[in-house]
mmCIF file of C-alpha atoms and ligand atoms in Angstrom:
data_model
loop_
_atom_site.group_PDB
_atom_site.id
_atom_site.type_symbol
_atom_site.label_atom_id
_atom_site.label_comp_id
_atom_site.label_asym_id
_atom_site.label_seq_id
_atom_site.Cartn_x
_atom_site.Cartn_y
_atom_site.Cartn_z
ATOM 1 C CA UNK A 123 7.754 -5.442 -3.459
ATOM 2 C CA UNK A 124 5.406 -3.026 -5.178
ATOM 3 C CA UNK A 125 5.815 0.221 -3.334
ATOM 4 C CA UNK A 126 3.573 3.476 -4.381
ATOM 5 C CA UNK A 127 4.486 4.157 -8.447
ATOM 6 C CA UNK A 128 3.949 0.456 -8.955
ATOM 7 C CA UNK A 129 0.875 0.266 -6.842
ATOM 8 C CA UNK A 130 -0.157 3.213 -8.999
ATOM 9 C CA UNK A 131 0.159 1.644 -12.401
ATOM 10 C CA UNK A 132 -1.383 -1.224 -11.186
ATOM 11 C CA UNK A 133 -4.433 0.931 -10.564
ATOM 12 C CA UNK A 134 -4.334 3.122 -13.805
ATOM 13 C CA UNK A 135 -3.763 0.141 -15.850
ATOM 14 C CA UNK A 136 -6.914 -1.455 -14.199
ATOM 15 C CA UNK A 137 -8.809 1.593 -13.731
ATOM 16 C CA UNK A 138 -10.311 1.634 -17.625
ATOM 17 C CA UNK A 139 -10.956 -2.077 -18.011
ATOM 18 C CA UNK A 140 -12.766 -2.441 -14.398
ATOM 19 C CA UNK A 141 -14.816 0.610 -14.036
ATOM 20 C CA UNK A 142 -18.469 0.615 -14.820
ATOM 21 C CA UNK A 143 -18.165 -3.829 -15.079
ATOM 22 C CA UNK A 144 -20.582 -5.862 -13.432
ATOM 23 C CA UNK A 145 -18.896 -9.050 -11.246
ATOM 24 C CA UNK A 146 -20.718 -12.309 -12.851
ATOM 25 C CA UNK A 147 -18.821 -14.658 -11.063
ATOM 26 C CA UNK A 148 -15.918 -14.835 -8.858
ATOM 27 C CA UNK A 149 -13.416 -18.338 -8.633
ATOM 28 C CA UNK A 150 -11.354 -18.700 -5.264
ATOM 29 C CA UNK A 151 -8.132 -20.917 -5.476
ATOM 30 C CA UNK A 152 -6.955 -19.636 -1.982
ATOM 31 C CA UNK A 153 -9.243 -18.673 0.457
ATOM 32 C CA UNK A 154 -6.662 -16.760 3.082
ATOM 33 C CA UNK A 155 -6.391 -14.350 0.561
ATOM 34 C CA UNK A 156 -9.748 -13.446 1.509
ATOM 35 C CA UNK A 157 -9.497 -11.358 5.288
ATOM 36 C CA UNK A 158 -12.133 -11.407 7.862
ATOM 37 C CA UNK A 159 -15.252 -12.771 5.651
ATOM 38 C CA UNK A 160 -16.140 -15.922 4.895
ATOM 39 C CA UNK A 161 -15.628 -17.175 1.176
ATOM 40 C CA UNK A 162 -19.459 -17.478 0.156
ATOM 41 C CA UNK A 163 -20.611 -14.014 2.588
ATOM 42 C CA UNK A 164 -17.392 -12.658 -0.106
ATOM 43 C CA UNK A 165 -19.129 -14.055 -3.025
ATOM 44 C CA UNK A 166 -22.559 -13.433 -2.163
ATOM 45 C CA UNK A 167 -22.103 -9.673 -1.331
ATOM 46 C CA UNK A 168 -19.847 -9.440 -4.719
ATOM 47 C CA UNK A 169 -21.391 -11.138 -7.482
ATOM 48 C CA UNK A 170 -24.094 -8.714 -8.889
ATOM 49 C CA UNK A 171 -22.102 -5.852 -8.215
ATOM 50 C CA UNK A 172 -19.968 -3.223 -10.489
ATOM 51 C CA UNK A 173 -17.051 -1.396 -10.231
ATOM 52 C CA UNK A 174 -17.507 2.133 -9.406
ATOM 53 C CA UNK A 175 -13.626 3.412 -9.314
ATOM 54 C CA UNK A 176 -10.494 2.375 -8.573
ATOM 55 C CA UNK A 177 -8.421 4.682 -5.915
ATOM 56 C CA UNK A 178 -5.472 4.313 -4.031
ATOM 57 C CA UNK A 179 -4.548 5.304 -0.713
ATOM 58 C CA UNK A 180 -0.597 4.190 0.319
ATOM 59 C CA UNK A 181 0.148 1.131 -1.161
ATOM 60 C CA UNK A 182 -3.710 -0.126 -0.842
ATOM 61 C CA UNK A 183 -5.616 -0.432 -3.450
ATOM 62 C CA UNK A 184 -9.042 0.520 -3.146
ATOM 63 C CA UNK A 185 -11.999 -0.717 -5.635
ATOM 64 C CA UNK A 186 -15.092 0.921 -4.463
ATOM 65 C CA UNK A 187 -18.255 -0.921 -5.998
ATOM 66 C CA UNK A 188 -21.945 -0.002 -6.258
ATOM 67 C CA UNK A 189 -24.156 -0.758 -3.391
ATOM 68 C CA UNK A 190 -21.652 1.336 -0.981
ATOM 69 C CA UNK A 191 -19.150 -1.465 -0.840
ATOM 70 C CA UNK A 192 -15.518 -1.427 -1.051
ATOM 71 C CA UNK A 193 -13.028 -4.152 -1.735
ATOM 72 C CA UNK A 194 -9.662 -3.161 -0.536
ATOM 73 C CA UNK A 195 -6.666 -5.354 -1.674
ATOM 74 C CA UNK A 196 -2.674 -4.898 -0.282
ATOM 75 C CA UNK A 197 -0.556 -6.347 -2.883
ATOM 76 C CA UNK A 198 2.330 -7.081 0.162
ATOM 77 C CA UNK A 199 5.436 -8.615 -1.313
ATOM 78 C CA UNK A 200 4.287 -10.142 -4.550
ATOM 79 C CA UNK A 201 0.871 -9.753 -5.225
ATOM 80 C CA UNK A 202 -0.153 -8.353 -8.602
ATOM 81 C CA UNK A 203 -3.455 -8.037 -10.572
ATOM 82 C CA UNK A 204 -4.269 -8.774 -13.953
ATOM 83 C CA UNK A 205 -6.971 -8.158 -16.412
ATOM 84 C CA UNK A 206 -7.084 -10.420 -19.265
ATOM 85 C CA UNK A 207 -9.784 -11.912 -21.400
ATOM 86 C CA UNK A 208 -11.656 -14.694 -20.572
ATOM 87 C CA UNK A 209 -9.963 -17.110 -22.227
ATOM 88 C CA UNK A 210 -6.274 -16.082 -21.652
ATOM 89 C CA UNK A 211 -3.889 -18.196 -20.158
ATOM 90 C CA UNK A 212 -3.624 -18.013 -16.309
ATOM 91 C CA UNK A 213 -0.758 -16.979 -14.438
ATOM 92 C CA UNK A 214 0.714 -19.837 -11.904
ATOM 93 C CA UNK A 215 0.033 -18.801 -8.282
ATOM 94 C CA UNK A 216 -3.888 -17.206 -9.485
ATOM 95 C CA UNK A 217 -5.548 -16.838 -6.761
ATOM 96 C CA UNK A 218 -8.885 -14.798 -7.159
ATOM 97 C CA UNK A 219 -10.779 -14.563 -10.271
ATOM 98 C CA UNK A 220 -13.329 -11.831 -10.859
ATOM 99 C CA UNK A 221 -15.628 -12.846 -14.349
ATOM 100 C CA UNK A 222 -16.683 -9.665 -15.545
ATOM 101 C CA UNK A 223 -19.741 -8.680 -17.837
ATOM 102 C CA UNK A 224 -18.367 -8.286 -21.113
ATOM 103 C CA UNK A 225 -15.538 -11.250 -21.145
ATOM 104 C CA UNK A 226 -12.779 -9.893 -18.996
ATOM 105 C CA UNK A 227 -11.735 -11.163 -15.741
ATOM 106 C CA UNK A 228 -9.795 -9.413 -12.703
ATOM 107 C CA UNK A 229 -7.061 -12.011 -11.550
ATOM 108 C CA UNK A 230 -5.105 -11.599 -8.307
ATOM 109 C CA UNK A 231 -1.922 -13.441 -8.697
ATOM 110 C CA UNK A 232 0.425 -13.824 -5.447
ATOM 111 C CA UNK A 233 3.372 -16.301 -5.378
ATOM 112 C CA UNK A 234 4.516 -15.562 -1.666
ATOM 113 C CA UNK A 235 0.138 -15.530 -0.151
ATOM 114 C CA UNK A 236 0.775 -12.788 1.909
ATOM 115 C CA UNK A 237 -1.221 -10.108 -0.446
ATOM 116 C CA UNK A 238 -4.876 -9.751 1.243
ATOM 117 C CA UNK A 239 -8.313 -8.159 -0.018
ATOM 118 C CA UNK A 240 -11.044 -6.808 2.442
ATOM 119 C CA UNK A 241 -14.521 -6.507 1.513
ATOM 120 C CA UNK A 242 -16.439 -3.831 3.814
ATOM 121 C CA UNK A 243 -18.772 -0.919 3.506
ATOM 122 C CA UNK A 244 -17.574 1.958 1.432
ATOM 123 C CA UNK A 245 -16.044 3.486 4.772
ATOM 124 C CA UNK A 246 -15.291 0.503 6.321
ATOM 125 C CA UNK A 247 -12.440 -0.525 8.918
ATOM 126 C CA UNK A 248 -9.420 -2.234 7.084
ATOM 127 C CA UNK A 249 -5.979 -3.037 9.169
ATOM 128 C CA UNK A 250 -3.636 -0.150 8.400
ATOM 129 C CA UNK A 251 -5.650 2.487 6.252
ATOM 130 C CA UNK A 252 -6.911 4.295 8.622
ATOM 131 C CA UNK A 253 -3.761 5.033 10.888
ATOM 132 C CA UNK A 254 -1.501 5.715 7.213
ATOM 133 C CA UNK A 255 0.353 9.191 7.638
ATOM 134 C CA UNK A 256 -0.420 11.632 4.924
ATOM 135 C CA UNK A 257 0.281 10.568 0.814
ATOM 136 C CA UNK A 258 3.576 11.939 -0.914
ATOM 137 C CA UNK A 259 1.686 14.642 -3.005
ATOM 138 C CA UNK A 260 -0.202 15.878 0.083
ATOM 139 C CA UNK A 261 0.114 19.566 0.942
ATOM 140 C CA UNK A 262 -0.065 18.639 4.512
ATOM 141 C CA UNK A 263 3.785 17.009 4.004
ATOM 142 C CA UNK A 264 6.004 19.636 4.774
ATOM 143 C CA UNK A 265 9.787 20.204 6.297
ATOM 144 C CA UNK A 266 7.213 21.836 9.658
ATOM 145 C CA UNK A 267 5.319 18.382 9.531
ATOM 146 C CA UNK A 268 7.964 15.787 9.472
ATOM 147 C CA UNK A 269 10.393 18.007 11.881
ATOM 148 C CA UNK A 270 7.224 17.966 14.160
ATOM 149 C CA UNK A 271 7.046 14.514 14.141
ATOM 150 C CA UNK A 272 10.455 12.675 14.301
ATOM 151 C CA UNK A 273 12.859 15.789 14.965
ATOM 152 C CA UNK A 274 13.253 14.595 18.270
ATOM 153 C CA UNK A 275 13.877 11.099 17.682
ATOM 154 C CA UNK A 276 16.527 9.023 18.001
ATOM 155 C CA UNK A 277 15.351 6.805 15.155
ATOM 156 C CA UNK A 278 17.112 6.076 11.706
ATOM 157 C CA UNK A 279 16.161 8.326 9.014
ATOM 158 C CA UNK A 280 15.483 5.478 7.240
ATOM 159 C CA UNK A 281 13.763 3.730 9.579
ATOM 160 C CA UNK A 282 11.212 6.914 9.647
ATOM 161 C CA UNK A 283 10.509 6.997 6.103
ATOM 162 C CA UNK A 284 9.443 3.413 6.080
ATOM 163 C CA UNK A 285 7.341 3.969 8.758
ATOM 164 C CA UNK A 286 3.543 4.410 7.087
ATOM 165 C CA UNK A 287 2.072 6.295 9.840
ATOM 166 C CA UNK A 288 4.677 9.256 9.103
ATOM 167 C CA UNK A 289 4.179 9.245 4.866
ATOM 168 C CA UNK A 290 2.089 6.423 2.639
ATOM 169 C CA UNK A 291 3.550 4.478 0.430
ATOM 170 C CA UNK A 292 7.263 4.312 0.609
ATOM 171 C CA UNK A 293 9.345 1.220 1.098
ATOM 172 C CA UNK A 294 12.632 -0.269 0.450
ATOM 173 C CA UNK A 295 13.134 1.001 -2.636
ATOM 174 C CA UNK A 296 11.677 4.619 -2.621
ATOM 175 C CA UNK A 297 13.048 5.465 1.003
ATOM 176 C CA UNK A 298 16.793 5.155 -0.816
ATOM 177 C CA UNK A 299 16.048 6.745 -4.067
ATOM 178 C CA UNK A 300 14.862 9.905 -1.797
ATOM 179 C CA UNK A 301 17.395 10.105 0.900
ATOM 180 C CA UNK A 302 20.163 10.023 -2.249
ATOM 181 C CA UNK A 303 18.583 13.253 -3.942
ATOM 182 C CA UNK A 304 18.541 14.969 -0.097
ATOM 183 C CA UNK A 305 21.922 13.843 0.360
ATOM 184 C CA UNK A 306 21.362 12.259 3.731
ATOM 185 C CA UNK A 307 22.664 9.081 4.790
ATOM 186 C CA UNK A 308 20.228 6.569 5.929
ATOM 187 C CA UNK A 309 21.982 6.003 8.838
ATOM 188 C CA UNK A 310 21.006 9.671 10.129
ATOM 189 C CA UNK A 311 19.041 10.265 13.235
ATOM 190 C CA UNK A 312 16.042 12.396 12.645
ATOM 191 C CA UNK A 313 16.892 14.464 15.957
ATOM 192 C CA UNK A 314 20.290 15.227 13.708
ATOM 193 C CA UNK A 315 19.119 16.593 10.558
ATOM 194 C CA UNK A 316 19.125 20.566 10.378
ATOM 195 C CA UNK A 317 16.023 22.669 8.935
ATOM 196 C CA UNK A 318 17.759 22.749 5.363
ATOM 197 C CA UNK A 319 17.613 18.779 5.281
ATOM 198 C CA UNK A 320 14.373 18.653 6.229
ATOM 199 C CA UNK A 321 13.470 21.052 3.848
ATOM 200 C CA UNK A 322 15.241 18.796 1.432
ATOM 201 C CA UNK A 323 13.746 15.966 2.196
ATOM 202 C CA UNK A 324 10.166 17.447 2.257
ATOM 203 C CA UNK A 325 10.736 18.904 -1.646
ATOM 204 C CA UNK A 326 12.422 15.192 -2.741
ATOM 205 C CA UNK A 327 9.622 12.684 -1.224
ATOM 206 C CA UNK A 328 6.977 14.141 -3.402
ATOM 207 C CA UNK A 329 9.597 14.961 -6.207
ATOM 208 C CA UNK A 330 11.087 11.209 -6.200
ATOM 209 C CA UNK A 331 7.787 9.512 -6.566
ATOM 210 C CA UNK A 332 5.955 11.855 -9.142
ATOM 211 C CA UNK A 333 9.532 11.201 -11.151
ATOM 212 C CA UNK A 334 8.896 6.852 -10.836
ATOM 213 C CA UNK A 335 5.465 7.348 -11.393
ATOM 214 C CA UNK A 336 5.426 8.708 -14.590
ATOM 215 C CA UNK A 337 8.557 6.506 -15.738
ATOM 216 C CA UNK A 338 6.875 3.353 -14.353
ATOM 217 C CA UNK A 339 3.738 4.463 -17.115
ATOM 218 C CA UNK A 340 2.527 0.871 -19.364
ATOM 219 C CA UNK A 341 0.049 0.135 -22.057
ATOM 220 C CA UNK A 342 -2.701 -2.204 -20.860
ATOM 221 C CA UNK A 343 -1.059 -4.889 -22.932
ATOM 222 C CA UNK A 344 2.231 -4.578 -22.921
ATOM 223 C CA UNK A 345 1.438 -4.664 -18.856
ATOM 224 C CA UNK A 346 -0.489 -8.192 -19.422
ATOM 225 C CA UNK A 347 2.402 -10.026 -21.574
ATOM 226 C CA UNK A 348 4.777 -9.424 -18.871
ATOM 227 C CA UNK A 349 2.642 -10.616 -16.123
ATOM 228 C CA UNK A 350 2.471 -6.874 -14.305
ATOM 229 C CA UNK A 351 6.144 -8.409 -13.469
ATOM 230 C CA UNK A 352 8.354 -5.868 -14.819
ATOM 231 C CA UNK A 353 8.477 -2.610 -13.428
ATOM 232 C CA UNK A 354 9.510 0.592 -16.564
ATOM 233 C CA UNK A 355 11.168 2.317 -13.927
ATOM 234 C CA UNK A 356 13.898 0.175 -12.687
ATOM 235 C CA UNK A 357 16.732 1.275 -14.896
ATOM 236 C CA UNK A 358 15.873 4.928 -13.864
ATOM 237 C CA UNK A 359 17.062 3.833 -10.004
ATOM 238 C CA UNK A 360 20.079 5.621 -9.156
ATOM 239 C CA UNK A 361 20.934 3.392 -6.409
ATOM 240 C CA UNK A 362 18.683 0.960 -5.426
ATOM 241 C CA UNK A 363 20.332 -2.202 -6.900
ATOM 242 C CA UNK A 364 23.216 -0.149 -7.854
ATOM 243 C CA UNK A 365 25.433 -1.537 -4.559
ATOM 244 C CA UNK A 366 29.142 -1.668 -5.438
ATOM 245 C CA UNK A 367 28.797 0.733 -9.055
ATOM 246 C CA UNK A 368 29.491 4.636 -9.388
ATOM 247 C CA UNK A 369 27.621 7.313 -8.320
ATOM 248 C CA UNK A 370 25.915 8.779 -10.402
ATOM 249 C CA UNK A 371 26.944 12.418 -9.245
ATOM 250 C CA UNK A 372 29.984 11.904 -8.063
ATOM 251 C CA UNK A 373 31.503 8.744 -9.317
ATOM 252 C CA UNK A 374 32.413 7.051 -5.912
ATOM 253 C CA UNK A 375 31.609 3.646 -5.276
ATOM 254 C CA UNK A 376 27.850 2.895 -4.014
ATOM 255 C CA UNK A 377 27.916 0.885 -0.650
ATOM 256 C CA UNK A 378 24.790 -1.789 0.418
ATOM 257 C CA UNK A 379 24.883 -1.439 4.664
ATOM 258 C CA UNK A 380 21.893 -2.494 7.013
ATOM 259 C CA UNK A 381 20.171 0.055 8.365
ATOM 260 C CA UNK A 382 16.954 -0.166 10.106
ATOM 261 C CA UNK A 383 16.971 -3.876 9.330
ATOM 262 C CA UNK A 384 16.762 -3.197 5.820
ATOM 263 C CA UNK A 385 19.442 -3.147 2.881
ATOM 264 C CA UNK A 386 20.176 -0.311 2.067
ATOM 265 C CA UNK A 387 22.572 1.437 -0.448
ATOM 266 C CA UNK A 388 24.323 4.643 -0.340
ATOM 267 C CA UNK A 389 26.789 7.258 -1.609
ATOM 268 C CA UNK A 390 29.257 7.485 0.968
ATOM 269 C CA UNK A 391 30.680 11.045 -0.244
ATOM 270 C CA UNK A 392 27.226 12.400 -1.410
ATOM 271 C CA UNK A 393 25.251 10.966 2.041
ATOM 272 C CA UNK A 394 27.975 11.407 4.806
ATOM 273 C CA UNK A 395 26.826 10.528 8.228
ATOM 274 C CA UNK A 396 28.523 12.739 10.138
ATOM 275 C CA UNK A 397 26.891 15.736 7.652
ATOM 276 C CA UNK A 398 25.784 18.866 9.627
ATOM 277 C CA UNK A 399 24.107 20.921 6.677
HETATM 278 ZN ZN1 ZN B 583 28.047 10.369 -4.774
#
């Protein structure tokens, strides 16, 4: 499931082969994909228009268009886009196709259908984006901020970081890539963690997905041959997917364990749960 760095590339990748294009024509396979509109209001209000930028807030992406409209598309578990010529061969599971002035269509491919787009005013009211907690990068996340919030709580560590009212973006994969570098077990409660671990925690969210950002970086075309399917940064994980190998600090065995209904893997001697630093 795409979580921020892929979301990210996705929208670099895009962002030079979208912006400034007019929408000639748009091609609907699947009209759930489509929220809260009907299919010809989503044509009607589209066709004729251009791409003005291509932002992203969380794991939405956001395509803001002339005539102060903006399409807003969540990827979910295995949505993806795709610009490709004209004439390229289509993905199986296409969905949406944008024609674009100039030759190039947008395609938004999505085996599982549970990706969605939104078309609304440039400000307009989208499930989600409004109540997201602050981005990764944001000053506003600090050790004082996130101890404010969920140092009181009872609640899994882990099950806090996923949550995307407290910090955008994260999921699955990110939340255990970051509580690894803090050295805190997933398992944690937030009311447990001391200052320093919070203060760890604060410096590594940011840290951890600046790092997958810039190793998940792609060409425009080496991102089209493989579909927008393979993610650059997956052999840099240190223990996502790693379940049952070394550490890569200390050499013990990585363990996979539920927590917070979620698989997640661990260092048992570099995140200990009964910690107190
Ligand atoms: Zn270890």
């Amino acid at each position: 499931m795409p979580e921020l760095p892929e979301v990210q590339t996705v929208c670099d990748v895009m962002r030079p082969q979208i912006v400034g294009k007019r929408i000639e024509n748009i091609r609907i396979e699947e009209e759930k994909v489509i929220a809260g509109a009907d299919v010809d209001k989503f044509k009607k209000c589209l066709i004729g228009a251009a791409f003005e930028a291509v932002n992203r807030r969380g794991k939405y992406i956001l395509l803001l268009l002339d005539k102060g409209r903006r399409l807003t598309i969540h990827l979910r578990m295995t949505g993806c886009l795709l610009v490709a010529p004209a004439g390229y061969p289509a993905e199986k599971h296409t969905h949406v196709t944008f024609e674009l002035e100039g030759g190039q269509e947008l395609r938004f491919i999505d085996q599982r259908k549970f990706g969605r787009m939104w078309l609304t005013e440039a400000c307009g009211k989208v499930p989600g984006l409004d109540a997201l907690g602050p981005e990764p990068f944001d000053k506003a996340l600090t050790a004082e901020y996130l101890k404010e919030r969920i140092g009181n709580l009872h609640r899994k560590i882990k099950d806090c970081l996923l949550d995307q009212h407290l910090v955008a973006g994260i999921g699955n994969i990110y939340s255990d890539e970051i509580l690894f570098r803090a050295g805190i077990h997933p398992a944690r409660e937030a009311c447990s963690l001391t200052e320093a671990a919070y203060e760890r925690l604060a410096a590594q969210i940011p840290d951890t997905m600046r790092y997958y950002v810039d190793k998940n970086r792609i060409d425009a075309q080496t991102y089209l041959k493989t579909g927008g399917r393979e993610y650059q940064n997956t052999p840099y994980l240190q223990v996502y997917g790693r379940a049952g190998k070394a550490c890569l600090v200390c050499g013990e065995r990585l363990v996979k364990a539920r927590v917070a209904g979620r698989g997640s893997v661990y260092c048992p001697c570099c995140q200990r749960l009964d910690e107190t630093t």
